[in-house]
mmCIF file of C-alpha atoms in Angstrom:
data_model
loop_
_atom_site.group_PDB
_atom_site.id
_atom_site.type_symbol
_atom_site.label_atom_id
_atom_site.label_comp_id
_atom_site.label_asym_id
_atom_site.label_seq_id
_atom_site.Cartn_x
_atom_site.Cartn_y
_atom_site.Cartn_z
ATOM 1 C CA MET A 1 -8.680 0.458 -9.909
ATOM 2 C CA ASN A 2 -8.915 4.504 -8.948
ATOM 3 C CA VAL A 3 -7.067 4.489 -12.720
ATOM 4 C CA LEU A 4 -9.166 2.762 -13.912
ATOM 5 C CA TRP A 5 -11.856 4.733 -13.087
ATOM 6 C CA ALA A 6 -9.996 8.277 -13.834
ATOM 7 C CA GLY A 7 -8.784 7.102 -17.184
ATOM 8 C CA MET A 8 -12.299 6.297 -18.254
ATOM 9 C CA MET A 9 -13.214 9.666 -17.388
ATOM 10 C CA LEU A 10 -10.655 10.843 -19.238
ATOM 11 C CA VAL A 11 -11.470 8.893 -22.337
ATOM 12 C CA ALA A 12 -14.797 9.786 -22.064
ATOM 13 C CA VAL A 13 -14.380 13.191 -22.187
ATOM 14 C CA ALA A 14 -11.664 13.921 -24.467
ATOM 15 C CA TYR A 15 -14.200 11.637 -26.503
ATOM 16 C CA GLY A 16 -16.939 14.112 -25.961
ATOM 17 C CA ALA A 17 -14.565 16.838 -26.530
ATOM 18 C CA PHE A 18 -13.306 15.462 -29.764
ATOM 19 C CA HIS A 19 -17.494 15.289 -30.645
ATOM 20 C CA GLY A 20 -18.549 18.607 -29.641
ATOM 21 C CA THR A 21 -21.038 16.877 -27.198
ATOM 22 C CA ILE A 22 -18.896 17.990 -24.145
ATOM 23 C CA PRO A 23 -22.610 19.149 -22.710
ATOM 24 C CA GLU A 24 -24.315 15.752 -23.083
ATOM 25 C CA VAL A 25 -21.526 14.184 -21.395
ATOM 26 C CA THR A 26 -22.057 16.723 -18.588
ATOM 27 C CA GLN A 27 -25.367 16.223 -17.920
ATOM 28 C CA ALA A 28 -24.968 12.299 -17.992
ATOM 29 C CA ALA A 29 -22.475 13.009 -15.049
ATOM 30 C CA LEU A 30 -25.172 14.797 -13.418
ATOM 31 C CA ASP A 31 -27.862 12.017 -14.078
ATOM 32 C CA SER A 32 -25.441 9.957 -12.827
ATOM 33 C CA SER A 33 -24.604 11.114 -9.917
ATOM 34 C CA LYS A 34 -28.165 11.522 -8.773
ATOM 35 C CA GLU A 35 -29.432 8.073 -9.625
ATOM 36 C CA ALA A 36 -26.213 7.552 -7.247
ATOM 37 C CA VAL A 37 -27.349 9.100 -4.575
ATOM 38 C CA THR A 38 -31.168 7.473 -5.000
ATOM 39 C CA LEU A 39 -29.427 4.161 -5.464
ATOM 40 C CA CYS A 40 -27.299 4.146 -2.144
ATOM 41 C CA VAL A 41 -30.113 5.447 -0.357
ATOM 42 C CA THR A 42 -32.513 2.193 -1.251
ATOM 43 C CA MET A 43 -29.839 0.615 -0.425
ATOM 44 C CA LEU A 44 -28.966 1.794 2.792
ATOM 45 C CA GLY A 45 -32.617 1.257 3.596
ATOM 46 C CA ILE A 46 -32.288 -2.455 2.692
ATOM 47 C CA LEU A 47 -29.675 -3.071 4.355
ATOM 48 C CA SER A 48 -30.632 -1.381 7.698
ATOM 49 C CA PHE A 49 -33.460 -4.067 7.711
ATOM 50 C CA TRP A 50 -31.610 -7.317 6.738
ATOM 51 C CA MET A 51 -28.850 -6.081 9.235
ATOM 52 C CA GLY A 52 -31.668 -5.466 12.124
ATOM 53 C CA LEU A 53 -32.826 -8.704 11.350
ATOM 54 C CA MET A 54 -29.539 -10.483 11.542
ATOM 55 C CA GLN A 55 -29.489 -8.482 15.219
ATOM 56 C CA ILE A 56 -32.854 -10.292 16.451
ATOM 57 C CA GLY A 57 -31.480 -13.150 14.668
ATOM 58 C CA THR A 58 -28.601 -13.416 16.910
ATOM 59 C CA ALA A 59 -30.270 -11.910 20.288
ATOM 60 C CA SER A 60 -32.475 -14.904 19.827
ATOM 61 C CA GLY A 61 -30.107 -17.508 19.333
ATOM 62 C CA LEU A 62 -30.891 -18.111 15.809
ATOM 63 C CA VAL A 63 -27.766 -17.365 14.536
ATOM 64 C CA SER A 64 -26.318 -19.857 16.978
ATOM 65 C CA ARG A 65 -28.324 -22.283 15.962
ATOM 66 C CA LEU A 66 -27.160 -21.756 12.370
ATOM 67 C CA THR A 67 -23.920 -21.862 13.041
ATOM 68 C CA LYS A 68 -24.048 -25.175 15.296
ATOM 69 C CA ALA A 69 -26.258 -26.746 12.170
ATOM 70 C CA ALA A 70 -23.283 -25.664 9.447
ATOM 71 C CA ARG A 71 -20.415 -26.968 11.386
ATOM 72 C CA PRO A 72 -20.514 -30.277 10.044
ATOM 73 C CA ALA A 73 -20.428 -28.825 6.675
ATOM 74 C CA LEU A 74 -17.357 -27.064 7.663
ATOM 75 C CA ARG A 75 -15.485 -28.991 9.468
ATOM 76 C CA TRP A 76 -15.785 -30.942 5.929
ATOM 77 C CA LEU A 77 -14.409 -28.029 3.747
ATOM 78 C CA PHE A 78 -11.978 -27.518 6.775
ATOM 79 C CA PRO A 79 -10.724 -30.163 8.362
ATOM 80 C CA ASP A 80 -7.519 -28.779 9.760
ATOM 81 C CA ILE A 81 -8.742 -25.359 11.439
ATOM 82 C CA PRO A 82 -8.804 -26.983 15.309
ATOM 83 C CA GLU A 83 -12.810 -26.851 16.024
ATOM 84 C CA ASP A 84 -12.593 -24.997 18.731
ATOM 85 C CA HIS A 85 -10.870 -22.109 16.805
ATOM 86 C CA PRO A 86 -12.424 -18.818 16.260
ATOM 87 C CA ALA A 87 -11.871 -18.454 12.881
ATOM 88 C CA MET A 88 -14.733 -21.243 11.930
ATOM 89 C CA GLU A 89 -17.391 -19.103 14.203
ATOM 90 C CA HIS A 90 -16.326 -16.032 11.263
ATOM 91 C CA ILE A 91 -16.791 -18.563 8.783
ATOM 92 C CA ALA A 92 -19.788 -19.923 9.823
ATOM 93 C CA LEU A 93 -21.445 -16.479 9.646
ATOM 94 C CA ASN A 94 -20.157 -15.225 6.851
ATOM 95 C CA CYS A 95 -21.989 -17.776 5.224
ATOM 96 C CA ILE A 96 -24.717 -17.481 6.343
ATOM 97 C CA ALA A 97 -24.826 -13.947 6.086
ATOM 98 C CA ASN A 98 -24.072 -14.710 1.914
ATOM 99 C CA VAL A 99 -26.716 -17.730 2.237
ATOM 100 C CA LEU A 100 -29.430 -15.103 3.149
ATOM 101 C CA GLY A 101 -28.159 -12.366 0.888
ATOM 102 C CA LEU A 102 -26.733 -10.052 2.947
ATOM 103 C CA GLY A 103 -22.953 -9.500 1.300
ATOM 104 C CA TRP A 104 -21.994 -6.425 2.879
ATOM 105 C CA ALA A 105 -22.928 -8.199 6.256
ATOM 106 C CA ALA A 106 -20.852 -11.191 5.660
ATOM 107 C CA THR A 107 -17.946 -8.465 4.296
ATOM 108 C CA GLY A 108 -16.835 -7.771 8.411
ATOM 109 C CA GLU A 109 -16.824 -11.401 8.861
ATOM 110 C CA GLY A 110 -15.417 -12.594 6.339
ATOM 111 C CA LEU A 111 -12.292 -10.519 6.477
ATOM 112 C CA LYS A 112 -12.786 -11.637 10.925
ATOM 113 C CA ALA A 113 -12.304 -15.053 9.420
ATOM 114 C CA MET A 114 -9.145 -14.595 6.949
ATOM 115 C CA GLU A 115 -7.568 -12.649 9.996
ATOM 116 C CA GLN A 116 -8.060 -15.661 12.400
ATOM 117 C CA LEU A 117 -6.741 -17.450 9.420
ATOM 118 C CA LYS A 118 -3.757 -15.644 9.276
ATOM 119 C CA ARG A 119 -3.178 -16.169 13.184
ATOM 120 C CA LEU A 120 -3.330 -19.723 13.017
ATOM 121 C CA GLU A 121 -1.156 -19.889 9.886
ATOM 122 C CA ALA A 122 1.674 -17.729 11.737
ATOM 123 C CA GLU A 123 1.249 -20.643 14.152
ATOM 124 C CA ARG A 124 1.521 -23.722 12.210
ATOM 125 C CA ARG A 125 4.034 -21.838 10.245
ATOM 126 C CA THR A 126 3.033 -24.689 7.328
ATOM 127 C CA VAL A 127 3.384 -22.212 4.340
ATOM 128 C CA PRO A 128 5.844 -19.438 3.711
ATOM 129 C CA ALA A 129 4.794 -15.716 4.982
ATOM 130 C CA GLY A 130 2.906 -13.719 2.430
ATOM 131 C CA THR A 131 1.047 -17.144 1.324
ATOM 132 C CA ALA A 132 -2.608 -18.157 1.311
ATOM 133 C CA SER A 133 -3.030 -20.926 3.568
ATOM 134 C CA ARG A 134 -5.291 -23.878 2.026
ATOM 135 C CA GLU A 135 -8.059 -22.686 4.556
ATOM 136 C CA MET A 136 -7.972 -19.001 3.173
ATOM 137 C CA CYS A 137 -7.595 -20.600 -0.602
ATOM 138 C CA THR A 138 -11.148 -23.030 0.241
ATOM 139 C CA PHE A 139 -12.470 -20.049 2.372
ATOM 140 C CA LEU A 140 -12.004 -17.270 -0.357
ATOM 141 C CA VAL A 141 -13.719 -19.704 -3.356
ATOM 142 C CA LEU A 142 -16.376 -20.454 -0.853
ATOM 143 C CA ASN A 143 -17.160 -17.133 -0.515
ATOM 144 C CA ILE A 144 -16.955 -15.987 -3.759
ATOM 145 C CA SER A 145 -19.469 -18.780 -4.792
ATOM 146 C CA SER A 146 -21.499 -17.651 -2.779
ATOM 147 C CA LEU A 147 -24.614 -19.846 -2.079
ATOM 148 C CA GLN A 148 -27.282 -17.212 -2.023
ATOM 149 C CA LEU A 149 -31.147 -18.404 -1.545
ATOM 150 C CA ILE A 150 -32.725 -14.409 -0.829
ATOM 151 C CA PRO A 151 -30.361 -12.082 -3.383
ATOM 152 C CA VAL A 152 -31.235 -9.122 -1.884
ATOM 153 C CA ASN A 153 -28.926 -6.529 -3.406
ATOM 154 C CA VAL A 154 -30.605 -7.706 -6.670
ATOM 155 C CA ILE A 155 -33.972 -7.483 -5.572
ATOM 156 C CA ALA A 156 -33.465 -3.999 -4.802
ATOM 157 C CA TYR A 157 -32.259 -2.984 -8.156
ATOM 158 C CA ARG A 158 -34.438 -4.750 -9.865
ATOM 159 C CA SER A 159 -36.906 -2.567 -7.757
ATOM 160 C CA GLN A 160 -35.282 0.188 -8.244
ATOM 161 C CA TYR A 161 -34.972 0.603 -11.898
ATOM 162 C CA GLY A 162 -38.900 0.071 -11.846
ATOM 163 C CA SER A 163 -38.946 -4.209 -12.586
ATOM 164 C CA VAL A 164 -42.719 -5.316 -12.596
ATOM 165 C CA ASN A 165 -41.663 -8.305 -10.556
ATOM 166 C CA PRO A 166 -38.335 -7.616 -8.750
ATOM 167 C CA ALA A 167 -38.014 -11.308 -6.870
ATOM 168 C CA VAL A 168 -38.588 -13.264 -10.345
ATOM 169 C CA ILE A 169 -34.776 -13.559 -10.260
ATOM 170 C CA VAL A 170 -34.626 -15.993 -6.377
ATOM 171 C CA GLY A 171 -34.869 -19.282 -8.621
ATOM 172 C CA PRO A 172 -32.880 -18.326 -11.452
ATOM 173 C CA ALA A 173 -30.388 -16.808 -8.306
ATOM 174 C CA ILE A 174 -30.589 -20.502 -6.369
ATOM 175 C CA ALA A 175 -29.851 -21.998 -9.349
ATOM 176 C CA ALA A 176 -26.474 -20.044 -10.309
ATOM 177 C CA THR A 177 -25.564 -19.326 -6.877
ATOM 178 C CA ALA A 178 -26.055 -23.365 -5.890
ATOM 179 C CA LEU A 179 -23.945 -24.821 -9.461
ATOM 180 C CA SER A 180 -21.611 -22.107 -8.649
ATOM 181 C CA THR A 181 -20.484 -22.959 -4.548
ATOM 182 C CA ALA A 182 -21.107 -27.088 -5.814
ATOM 183 C CA VAL A 183 -18.272 -26.521 -8.357
ATOM 184 C CA GLY A 184 -16.460 -25.187 -5.633
ATOM 185 C CA VAL A 185 -16.487 -27.497 -3.288
ATOM 186 C CA VAL A 186 -15.411 -29.629 -5.591
ATOM 187 C CA PHE A 187 -12.133 -27.912 -7.282
ATOM 188 C CA CYS A 188 -11.517 -26.915 -2.970
ATOM 189 C CA ARG A 189 -11.673 -30.991 -2.517
ATOM 190 C CA LEU A 190 -9.971 -32.186 -5.995
ATOM 191 C CA MET A 191 -7.016 -29.645 -5.113
ATOM 192 C CA ARG A 192 -6.927 -30.842 -1.578
ATOM 193 C CA ARG A 193 -6.576 -34.934 -2.689
ATOM 194 C CA MET A 194 -3.967 -33.598 -5.245
ATOM 195 C CA SER A 195 -1.891 -31.672 -3.028
ATOM 196 C CA GLY A 196 -1.873 -34.396 -0.161
#
């Protein structure tokens, strides 16, 4: 990825030098840097707000109740993971954070879930070392499809760039992510059935 970004910057500078627009390239770089910092500060505030709500939800027991409510669906999606395995809790927390539109908060739980799934696979040894297990693939598809009820990041971006109604994206986002999650779940179930 670093090579890709460095290559794009070099091409832009070379193009600017060739066409005599280096001052415009420099100004665009400065403007973009300023805009990036402003966006980061905005996103930090929104992230802090939602992470705070998540901490309140955890302390109040709401997250625990949501995790218990998600268990039947997760048992259906991940029947080979023992019910009391720590991976299930991390998977549930990741899904809850994604549904609430907290993709950044979901990342930590997703990494912990993958770590626990790796340990589980090392104990079972059903696939060669270094190969993703069926549960890892299912979790990855579920995580990428990411059903969201509140697309916090998109609302924040739209607000930052002056949208008159930043939350108008909620309906289409729910429809799109519900469809992508449904397709992902159907795909995983079909692959499970085909592989035996």
